[in-house]
PDB file of C-alpha atoms in Angstrom:
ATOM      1  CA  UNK A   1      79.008 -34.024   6.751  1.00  0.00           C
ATOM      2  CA  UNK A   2      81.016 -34.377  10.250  1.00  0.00           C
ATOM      3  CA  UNK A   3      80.388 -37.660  11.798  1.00  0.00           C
ATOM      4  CA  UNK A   4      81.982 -38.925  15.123  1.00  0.00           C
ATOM      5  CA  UNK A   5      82.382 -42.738  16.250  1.00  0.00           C
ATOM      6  CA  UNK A   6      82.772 -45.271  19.024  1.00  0.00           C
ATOM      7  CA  UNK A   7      82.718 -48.690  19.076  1.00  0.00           C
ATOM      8  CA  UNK A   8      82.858 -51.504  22.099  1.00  0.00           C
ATOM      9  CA  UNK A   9      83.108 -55.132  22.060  1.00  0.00           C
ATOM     10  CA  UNK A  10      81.743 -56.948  24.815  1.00  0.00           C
ATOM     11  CA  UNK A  11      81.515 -60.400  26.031  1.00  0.00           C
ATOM     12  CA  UNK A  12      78.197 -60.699  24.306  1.00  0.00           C
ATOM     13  CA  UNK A  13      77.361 -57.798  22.151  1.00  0.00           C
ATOM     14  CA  UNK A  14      79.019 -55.346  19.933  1.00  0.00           C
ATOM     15  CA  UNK A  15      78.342 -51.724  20.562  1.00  0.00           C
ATOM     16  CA  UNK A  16      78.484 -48.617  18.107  1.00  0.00           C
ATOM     17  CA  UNK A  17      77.473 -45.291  18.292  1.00  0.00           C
ATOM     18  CA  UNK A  18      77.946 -42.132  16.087  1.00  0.00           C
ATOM     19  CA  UNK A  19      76.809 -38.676  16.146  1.00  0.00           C
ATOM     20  CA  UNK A  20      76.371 -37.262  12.281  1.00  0.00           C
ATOM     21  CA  UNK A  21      75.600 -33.672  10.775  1.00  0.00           C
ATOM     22  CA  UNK A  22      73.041 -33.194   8.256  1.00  0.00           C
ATOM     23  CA  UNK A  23      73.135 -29.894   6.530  1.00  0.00           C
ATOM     24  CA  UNK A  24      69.313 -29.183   6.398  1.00  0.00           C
ATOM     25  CA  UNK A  25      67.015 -28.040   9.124  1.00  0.00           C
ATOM     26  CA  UNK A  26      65.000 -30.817  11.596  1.00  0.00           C
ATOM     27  CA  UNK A  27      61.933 -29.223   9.940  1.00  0.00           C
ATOM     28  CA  UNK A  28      63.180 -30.773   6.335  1.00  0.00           C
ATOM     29  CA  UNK A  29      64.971 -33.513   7.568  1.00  0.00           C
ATOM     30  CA  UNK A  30      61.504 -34.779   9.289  1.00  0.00           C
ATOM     31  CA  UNK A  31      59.738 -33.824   5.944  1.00  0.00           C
ATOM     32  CA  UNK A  32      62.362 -35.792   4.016  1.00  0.00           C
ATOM     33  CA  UNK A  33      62.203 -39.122   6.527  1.00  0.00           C
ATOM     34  CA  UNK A  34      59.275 -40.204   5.130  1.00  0.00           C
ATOM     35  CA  UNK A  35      60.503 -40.034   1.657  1.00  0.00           C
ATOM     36  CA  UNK A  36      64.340 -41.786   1.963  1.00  0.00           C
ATOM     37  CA  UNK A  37      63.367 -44.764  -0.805  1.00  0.00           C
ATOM     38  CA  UNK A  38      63.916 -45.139  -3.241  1.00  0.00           C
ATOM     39  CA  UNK A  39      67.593 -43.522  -3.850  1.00  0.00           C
ATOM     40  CA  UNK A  40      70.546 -44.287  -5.649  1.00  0.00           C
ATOM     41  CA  UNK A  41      72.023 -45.834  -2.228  1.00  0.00           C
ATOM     42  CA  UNK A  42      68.880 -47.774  -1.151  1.00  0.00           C
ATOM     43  CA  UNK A  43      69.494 -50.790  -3.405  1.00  0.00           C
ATOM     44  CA  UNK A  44      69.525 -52.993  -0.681  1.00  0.00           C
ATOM     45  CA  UNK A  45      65.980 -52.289   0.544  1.00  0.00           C
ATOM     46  CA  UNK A  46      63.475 -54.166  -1.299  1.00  0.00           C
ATOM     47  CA  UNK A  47      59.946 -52.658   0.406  1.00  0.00           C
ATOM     48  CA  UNK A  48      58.366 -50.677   2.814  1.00  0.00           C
ATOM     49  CA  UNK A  49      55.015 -50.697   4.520  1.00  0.00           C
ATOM     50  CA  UNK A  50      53.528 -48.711   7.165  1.00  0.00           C
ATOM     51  CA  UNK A  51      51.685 -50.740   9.496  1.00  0.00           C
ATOM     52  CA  UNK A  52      50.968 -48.534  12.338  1.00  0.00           C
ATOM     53  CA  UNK A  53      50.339 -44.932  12.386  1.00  0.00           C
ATOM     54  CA  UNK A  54      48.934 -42.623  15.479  1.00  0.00           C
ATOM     55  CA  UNK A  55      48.711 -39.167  16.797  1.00  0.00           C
ATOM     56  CA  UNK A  56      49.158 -38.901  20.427  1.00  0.00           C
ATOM     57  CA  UNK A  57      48.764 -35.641  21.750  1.00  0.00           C
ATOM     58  CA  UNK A  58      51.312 -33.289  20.026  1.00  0.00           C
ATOM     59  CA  UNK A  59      53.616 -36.595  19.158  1.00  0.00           C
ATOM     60  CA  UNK A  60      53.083 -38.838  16.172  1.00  0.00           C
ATOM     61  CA  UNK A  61      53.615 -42.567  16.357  1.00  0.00           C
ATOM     62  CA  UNK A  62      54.717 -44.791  13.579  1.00  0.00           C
ATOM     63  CA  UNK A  63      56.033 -48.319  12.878  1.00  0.00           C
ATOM     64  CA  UNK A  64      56.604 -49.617   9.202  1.00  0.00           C
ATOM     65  CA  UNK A  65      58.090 -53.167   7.734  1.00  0.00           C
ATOM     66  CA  UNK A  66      61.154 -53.100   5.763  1.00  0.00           C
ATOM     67  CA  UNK A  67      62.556 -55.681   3.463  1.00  0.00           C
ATOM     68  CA  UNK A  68      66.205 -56.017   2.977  1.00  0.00           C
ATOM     69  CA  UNK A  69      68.990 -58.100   1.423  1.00  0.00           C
ATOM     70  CA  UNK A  70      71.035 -59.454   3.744  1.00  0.00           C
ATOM     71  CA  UNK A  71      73.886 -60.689   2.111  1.00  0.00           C
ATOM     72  CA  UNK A  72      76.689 -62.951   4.371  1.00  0.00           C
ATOM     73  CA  UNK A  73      80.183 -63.985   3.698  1.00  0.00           C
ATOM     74  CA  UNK A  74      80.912 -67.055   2.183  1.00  0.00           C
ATOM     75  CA  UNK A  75      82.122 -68.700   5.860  1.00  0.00           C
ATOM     76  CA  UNK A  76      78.813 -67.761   6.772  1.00  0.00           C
ATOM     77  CA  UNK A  77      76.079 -68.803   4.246  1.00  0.00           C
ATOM     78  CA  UNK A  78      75.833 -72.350   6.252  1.00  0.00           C
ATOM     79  CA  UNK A  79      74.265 -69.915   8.913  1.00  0.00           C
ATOM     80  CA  UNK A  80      71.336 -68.778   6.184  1.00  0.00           C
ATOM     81  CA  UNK A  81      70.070 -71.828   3.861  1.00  0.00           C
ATOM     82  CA  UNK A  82      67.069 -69.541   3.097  1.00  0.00           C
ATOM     83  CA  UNK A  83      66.366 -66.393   0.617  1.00  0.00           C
ATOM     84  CA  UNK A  84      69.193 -63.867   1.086  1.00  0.00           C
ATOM     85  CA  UNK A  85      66.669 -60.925   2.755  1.00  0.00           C
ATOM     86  CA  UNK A  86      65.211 -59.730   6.238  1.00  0.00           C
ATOM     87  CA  UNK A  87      62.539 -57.889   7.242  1.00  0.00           C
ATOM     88  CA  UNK A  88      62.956 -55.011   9.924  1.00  0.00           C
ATOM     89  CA  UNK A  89      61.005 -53.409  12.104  1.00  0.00           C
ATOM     90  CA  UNK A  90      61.245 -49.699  12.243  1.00  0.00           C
ATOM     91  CA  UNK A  91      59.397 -47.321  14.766  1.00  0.00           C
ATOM     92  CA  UNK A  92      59.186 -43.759  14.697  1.00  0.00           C
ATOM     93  CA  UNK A  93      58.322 -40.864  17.286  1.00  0.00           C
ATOM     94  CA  UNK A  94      58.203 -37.898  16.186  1.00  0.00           C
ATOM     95  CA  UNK A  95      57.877 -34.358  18.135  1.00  0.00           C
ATOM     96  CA  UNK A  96      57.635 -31.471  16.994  1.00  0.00           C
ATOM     97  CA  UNK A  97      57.432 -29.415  20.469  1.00  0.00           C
ATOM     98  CA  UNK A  98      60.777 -30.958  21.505  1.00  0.00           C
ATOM     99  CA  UNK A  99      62.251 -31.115  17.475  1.00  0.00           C
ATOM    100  CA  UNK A 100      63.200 -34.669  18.190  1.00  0.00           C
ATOM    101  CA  UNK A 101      62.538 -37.587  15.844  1.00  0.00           C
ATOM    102  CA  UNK A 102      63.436 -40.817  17.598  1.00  0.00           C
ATOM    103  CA  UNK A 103      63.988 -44.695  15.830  1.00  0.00           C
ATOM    104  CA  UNK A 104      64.179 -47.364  16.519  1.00  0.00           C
ATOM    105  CA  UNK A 105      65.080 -50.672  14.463  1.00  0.00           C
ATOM    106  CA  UNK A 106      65.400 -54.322  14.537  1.00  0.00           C
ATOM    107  CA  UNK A 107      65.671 -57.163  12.725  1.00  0.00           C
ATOM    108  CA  UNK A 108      62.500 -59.831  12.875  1.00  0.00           C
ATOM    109  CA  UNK A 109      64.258 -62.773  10.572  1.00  0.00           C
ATOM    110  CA  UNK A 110      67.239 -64.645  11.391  1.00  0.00           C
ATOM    111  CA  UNK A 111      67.047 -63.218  15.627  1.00  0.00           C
ATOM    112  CA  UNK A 112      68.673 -66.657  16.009  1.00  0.00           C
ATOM    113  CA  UNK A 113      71.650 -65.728  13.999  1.00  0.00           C
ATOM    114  CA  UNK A 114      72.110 -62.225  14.360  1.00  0.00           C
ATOM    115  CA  UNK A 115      70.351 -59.494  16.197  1.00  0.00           C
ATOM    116  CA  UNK A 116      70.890 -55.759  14.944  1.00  0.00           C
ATOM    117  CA  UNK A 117      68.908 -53.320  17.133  1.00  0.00           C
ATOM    118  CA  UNK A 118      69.904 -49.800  16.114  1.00  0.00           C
ATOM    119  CA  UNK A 119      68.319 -46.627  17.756  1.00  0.00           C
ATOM    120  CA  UNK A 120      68.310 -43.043  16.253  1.00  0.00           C
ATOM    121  CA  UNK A 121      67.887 -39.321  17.772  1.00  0.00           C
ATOM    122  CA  UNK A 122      67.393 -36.584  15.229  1.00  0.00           C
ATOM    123  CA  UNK A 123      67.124 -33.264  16.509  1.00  0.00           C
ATOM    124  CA  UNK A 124      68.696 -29.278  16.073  1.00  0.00           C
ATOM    125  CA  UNK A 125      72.241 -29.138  15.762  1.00  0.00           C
ATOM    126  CA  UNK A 126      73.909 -27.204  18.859  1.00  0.00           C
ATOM    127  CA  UNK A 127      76.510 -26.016  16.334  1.00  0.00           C
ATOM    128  CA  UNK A 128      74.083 -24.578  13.833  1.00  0.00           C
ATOM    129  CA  UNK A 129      70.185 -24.155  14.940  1.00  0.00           C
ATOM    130  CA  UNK A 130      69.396 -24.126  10.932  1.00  0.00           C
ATOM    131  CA  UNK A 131      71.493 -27.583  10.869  1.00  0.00           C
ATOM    132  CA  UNK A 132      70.393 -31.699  11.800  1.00  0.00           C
ATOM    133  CA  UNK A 133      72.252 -33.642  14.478  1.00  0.00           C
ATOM    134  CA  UNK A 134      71.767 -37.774  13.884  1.00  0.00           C
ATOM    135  CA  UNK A 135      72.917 -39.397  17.494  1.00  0.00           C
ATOM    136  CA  UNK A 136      72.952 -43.163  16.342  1.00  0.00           C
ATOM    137  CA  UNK A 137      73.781 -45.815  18.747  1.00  0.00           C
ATOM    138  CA  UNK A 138      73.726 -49.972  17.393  1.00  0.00           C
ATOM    139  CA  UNK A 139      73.706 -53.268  19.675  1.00  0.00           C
ATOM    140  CA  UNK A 140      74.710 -56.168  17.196  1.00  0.00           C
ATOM    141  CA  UNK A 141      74.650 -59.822  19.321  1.00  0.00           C
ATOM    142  CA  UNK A 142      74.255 -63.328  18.035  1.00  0.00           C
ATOM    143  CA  UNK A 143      74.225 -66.464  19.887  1.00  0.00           C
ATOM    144  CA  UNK A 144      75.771 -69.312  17.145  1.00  0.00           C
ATOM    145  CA  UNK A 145      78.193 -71.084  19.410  1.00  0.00           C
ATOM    146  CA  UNK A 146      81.768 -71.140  18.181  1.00  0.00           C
ATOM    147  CA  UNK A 147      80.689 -68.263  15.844  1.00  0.00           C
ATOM    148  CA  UNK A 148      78.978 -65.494  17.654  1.00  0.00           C
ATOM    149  CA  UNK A 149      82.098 -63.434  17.906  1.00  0.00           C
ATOM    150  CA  UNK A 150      82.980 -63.925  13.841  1.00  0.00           C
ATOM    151  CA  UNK A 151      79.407 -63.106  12.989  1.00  0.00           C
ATOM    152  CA  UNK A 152      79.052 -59.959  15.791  1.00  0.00           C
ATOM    153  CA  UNK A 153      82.578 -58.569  13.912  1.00  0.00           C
ATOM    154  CA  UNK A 154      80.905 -58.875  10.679  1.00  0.00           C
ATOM    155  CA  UNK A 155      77.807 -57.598  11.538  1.00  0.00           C
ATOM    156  CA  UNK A 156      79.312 -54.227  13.042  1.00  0.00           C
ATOM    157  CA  UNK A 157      81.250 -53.929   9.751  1.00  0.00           C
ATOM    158  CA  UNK A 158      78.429 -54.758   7.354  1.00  0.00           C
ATOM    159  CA  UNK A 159      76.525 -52.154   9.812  1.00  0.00           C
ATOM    160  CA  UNK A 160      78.768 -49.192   9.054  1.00  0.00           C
ATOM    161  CA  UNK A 161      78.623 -49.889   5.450  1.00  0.00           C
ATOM    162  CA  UNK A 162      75.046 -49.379   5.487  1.00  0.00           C
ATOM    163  CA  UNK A 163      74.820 -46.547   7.781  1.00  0.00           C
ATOM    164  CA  UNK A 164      77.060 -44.571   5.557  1.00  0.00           C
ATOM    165  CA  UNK A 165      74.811 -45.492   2.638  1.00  0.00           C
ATOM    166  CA  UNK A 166      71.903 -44.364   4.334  1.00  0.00           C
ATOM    167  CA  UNK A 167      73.278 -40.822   4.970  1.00  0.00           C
ATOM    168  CA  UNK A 168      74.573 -40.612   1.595  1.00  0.00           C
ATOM    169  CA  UNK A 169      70.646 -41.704   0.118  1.00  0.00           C
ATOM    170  CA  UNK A 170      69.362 -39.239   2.797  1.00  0.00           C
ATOM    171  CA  UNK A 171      71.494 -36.277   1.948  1.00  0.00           C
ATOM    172  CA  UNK A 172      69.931 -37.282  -2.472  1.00  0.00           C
ATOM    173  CA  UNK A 173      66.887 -37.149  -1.084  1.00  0.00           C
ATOM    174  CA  UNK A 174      67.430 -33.976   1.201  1.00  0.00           C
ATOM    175  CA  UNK A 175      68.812 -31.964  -1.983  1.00  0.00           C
ATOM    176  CA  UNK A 176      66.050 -33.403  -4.137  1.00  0.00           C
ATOM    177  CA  UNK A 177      63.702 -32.387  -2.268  1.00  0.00           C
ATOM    178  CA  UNK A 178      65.141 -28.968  -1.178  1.00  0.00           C
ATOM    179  CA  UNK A 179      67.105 -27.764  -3.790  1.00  0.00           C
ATOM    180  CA  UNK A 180      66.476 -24.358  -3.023  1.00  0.00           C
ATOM    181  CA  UNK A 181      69.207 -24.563  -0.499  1.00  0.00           C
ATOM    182  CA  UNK A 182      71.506 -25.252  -2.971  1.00  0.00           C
ATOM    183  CA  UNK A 183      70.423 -21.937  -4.986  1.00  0.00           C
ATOM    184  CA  UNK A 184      69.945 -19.836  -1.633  1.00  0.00           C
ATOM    185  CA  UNK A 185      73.800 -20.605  -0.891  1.00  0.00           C
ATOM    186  CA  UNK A 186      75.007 -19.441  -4.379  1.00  0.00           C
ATOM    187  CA  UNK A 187      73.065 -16.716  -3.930  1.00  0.00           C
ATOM    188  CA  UNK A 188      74.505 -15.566  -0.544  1.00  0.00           C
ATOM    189  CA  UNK A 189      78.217 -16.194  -2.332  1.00  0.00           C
ATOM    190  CA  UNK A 190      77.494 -14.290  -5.073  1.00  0.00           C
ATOM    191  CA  UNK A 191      75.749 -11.526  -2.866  1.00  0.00           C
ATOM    192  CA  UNK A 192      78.635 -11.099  -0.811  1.00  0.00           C
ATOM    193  CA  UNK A 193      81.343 -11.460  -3.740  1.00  0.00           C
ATOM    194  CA  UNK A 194      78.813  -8.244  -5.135  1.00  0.00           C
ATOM    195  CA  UNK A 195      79.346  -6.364  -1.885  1.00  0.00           C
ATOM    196  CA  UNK A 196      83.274  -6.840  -1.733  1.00  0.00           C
ATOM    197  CA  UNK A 197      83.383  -5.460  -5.195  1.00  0.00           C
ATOM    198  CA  UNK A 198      81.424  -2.419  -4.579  1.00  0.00           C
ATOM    199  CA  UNK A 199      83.663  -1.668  -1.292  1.00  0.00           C
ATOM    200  CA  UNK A 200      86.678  -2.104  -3.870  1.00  0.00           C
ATOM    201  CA  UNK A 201      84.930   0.003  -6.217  1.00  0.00           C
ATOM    202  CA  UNK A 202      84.650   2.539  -3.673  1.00  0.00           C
ATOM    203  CA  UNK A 203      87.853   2.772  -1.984  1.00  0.00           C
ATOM    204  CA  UNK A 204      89.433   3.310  -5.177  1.00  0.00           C
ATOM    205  CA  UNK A 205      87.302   6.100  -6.007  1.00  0.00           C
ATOM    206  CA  UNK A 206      88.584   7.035  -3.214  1.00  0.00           C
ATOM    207  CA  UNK A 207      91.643   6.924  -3.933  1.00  0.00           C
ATOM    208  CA  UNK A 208      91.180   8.563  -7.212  1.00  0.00           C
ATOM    209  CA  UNK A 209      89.443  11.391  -5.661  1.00  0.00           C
ATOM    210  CA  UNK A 210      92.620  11.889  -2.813  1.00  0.00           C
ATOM    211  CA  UNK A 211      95.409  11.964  -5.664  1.00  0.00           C
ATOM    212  CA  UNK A 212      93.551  14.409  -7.870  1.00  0.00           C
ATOM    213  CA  UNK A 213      92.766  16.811  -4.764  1.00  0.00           C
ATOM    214  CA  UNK A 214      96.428  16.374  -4.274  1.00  0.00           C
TER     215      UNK A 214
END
């Protein structure tokens, strides 16, 4: 899976944005959205709920709750005397005229501390039409005086982590749910290792034939 990054620090916010490649069409990949947990990478999401859900046109809307741990460094527990989880809010558009499936997500609990609002465009790759293109892009702010720059670093980091995660749970549940794809690209392997041996075959028949004329 190709991914490319960029990240910015500025006075207030932290900024990162990454463009990934997921190796299944947009047709599976919005099958496959609504199905990411569990998976062996999602350990850190506790629930999810839809709450909202409308069609609009040719465009469906969505918006579900998540709950997730939210572990902090040690420096930084003084910051959360409370349980150690967060919900989210997550809201979804998706289109299947355009082949776009749009997020969006932020944090609801602890805004005071730390703000995470992360946006997501799914849609055909321009490298490979039968491929997914992710375009991800992350503000992460907080406004603790004295700390807001400690806590934005750590945030962007912890971020990262859990973005790579989630591709890693999405591509389980991708191949889970598709595994044909698997099978269809043996099959094209073995089909064309089959054709190279039959052209061998034949040009040393060939061959064969050439000498004995000869």
């Amino acid at each position: 899976m190709n991914q490319i990054t960029c990240e910015l620090f500025m006075t207030t916010m932290k900024f990162y944005s990454s463009i990934s490649l997921i190796k299944f069409s947009w047709d599976q990949v919005a099958t496959a959205f609504w199905s990411r947990y569990p998976n062996p990478y999602s350990n850190h999401v506790l629930t999810e709920d839809t709450i909202h859900q409308v069609t609009s046109g040719h465009r469906l809307f969505s918006k579900r709750l998540l709950t997730k741990t939210n572990s902090m460094p040690r420096w930084g527990e003084r910051f959360v005397p409370g349980p150690r989880y967060v919900c989210v809010v997550e809201e979804s558009i998706v289109d299947p005229v355009s082949k776009t499936l749009t997020t969006y997500t932020r944090n609801i609990g602890y805004t005071t501390i730390m703000t995470v609002e992360e946006k997501c465009i799914y849609r055909p790759s321009v490298e490979n039409g039968d491929w997914t293109e992710c375009e991800r892009e992350a503000w992460i702010s907080s406004g603790v005086y004295g700390f807001a720059y400690a806590l934005q670093k750590f945030g962007l980091e912890r971020f990262k982590k859990n973005t790579a995660r989630s591709l890693k749970g999405f591509n389980h549940v991708l191949n889970m749910l598709f595994p044909q794809e698997l099978v269809q690209e043996k099959l094209q392997f073995h089909t064309k290792t089959e054709k190279l041996r039959n052209t061998a075959k034949a040009a040393k028949d060939l061959a064969a034939s050439v000498v004995a004329t000869n």
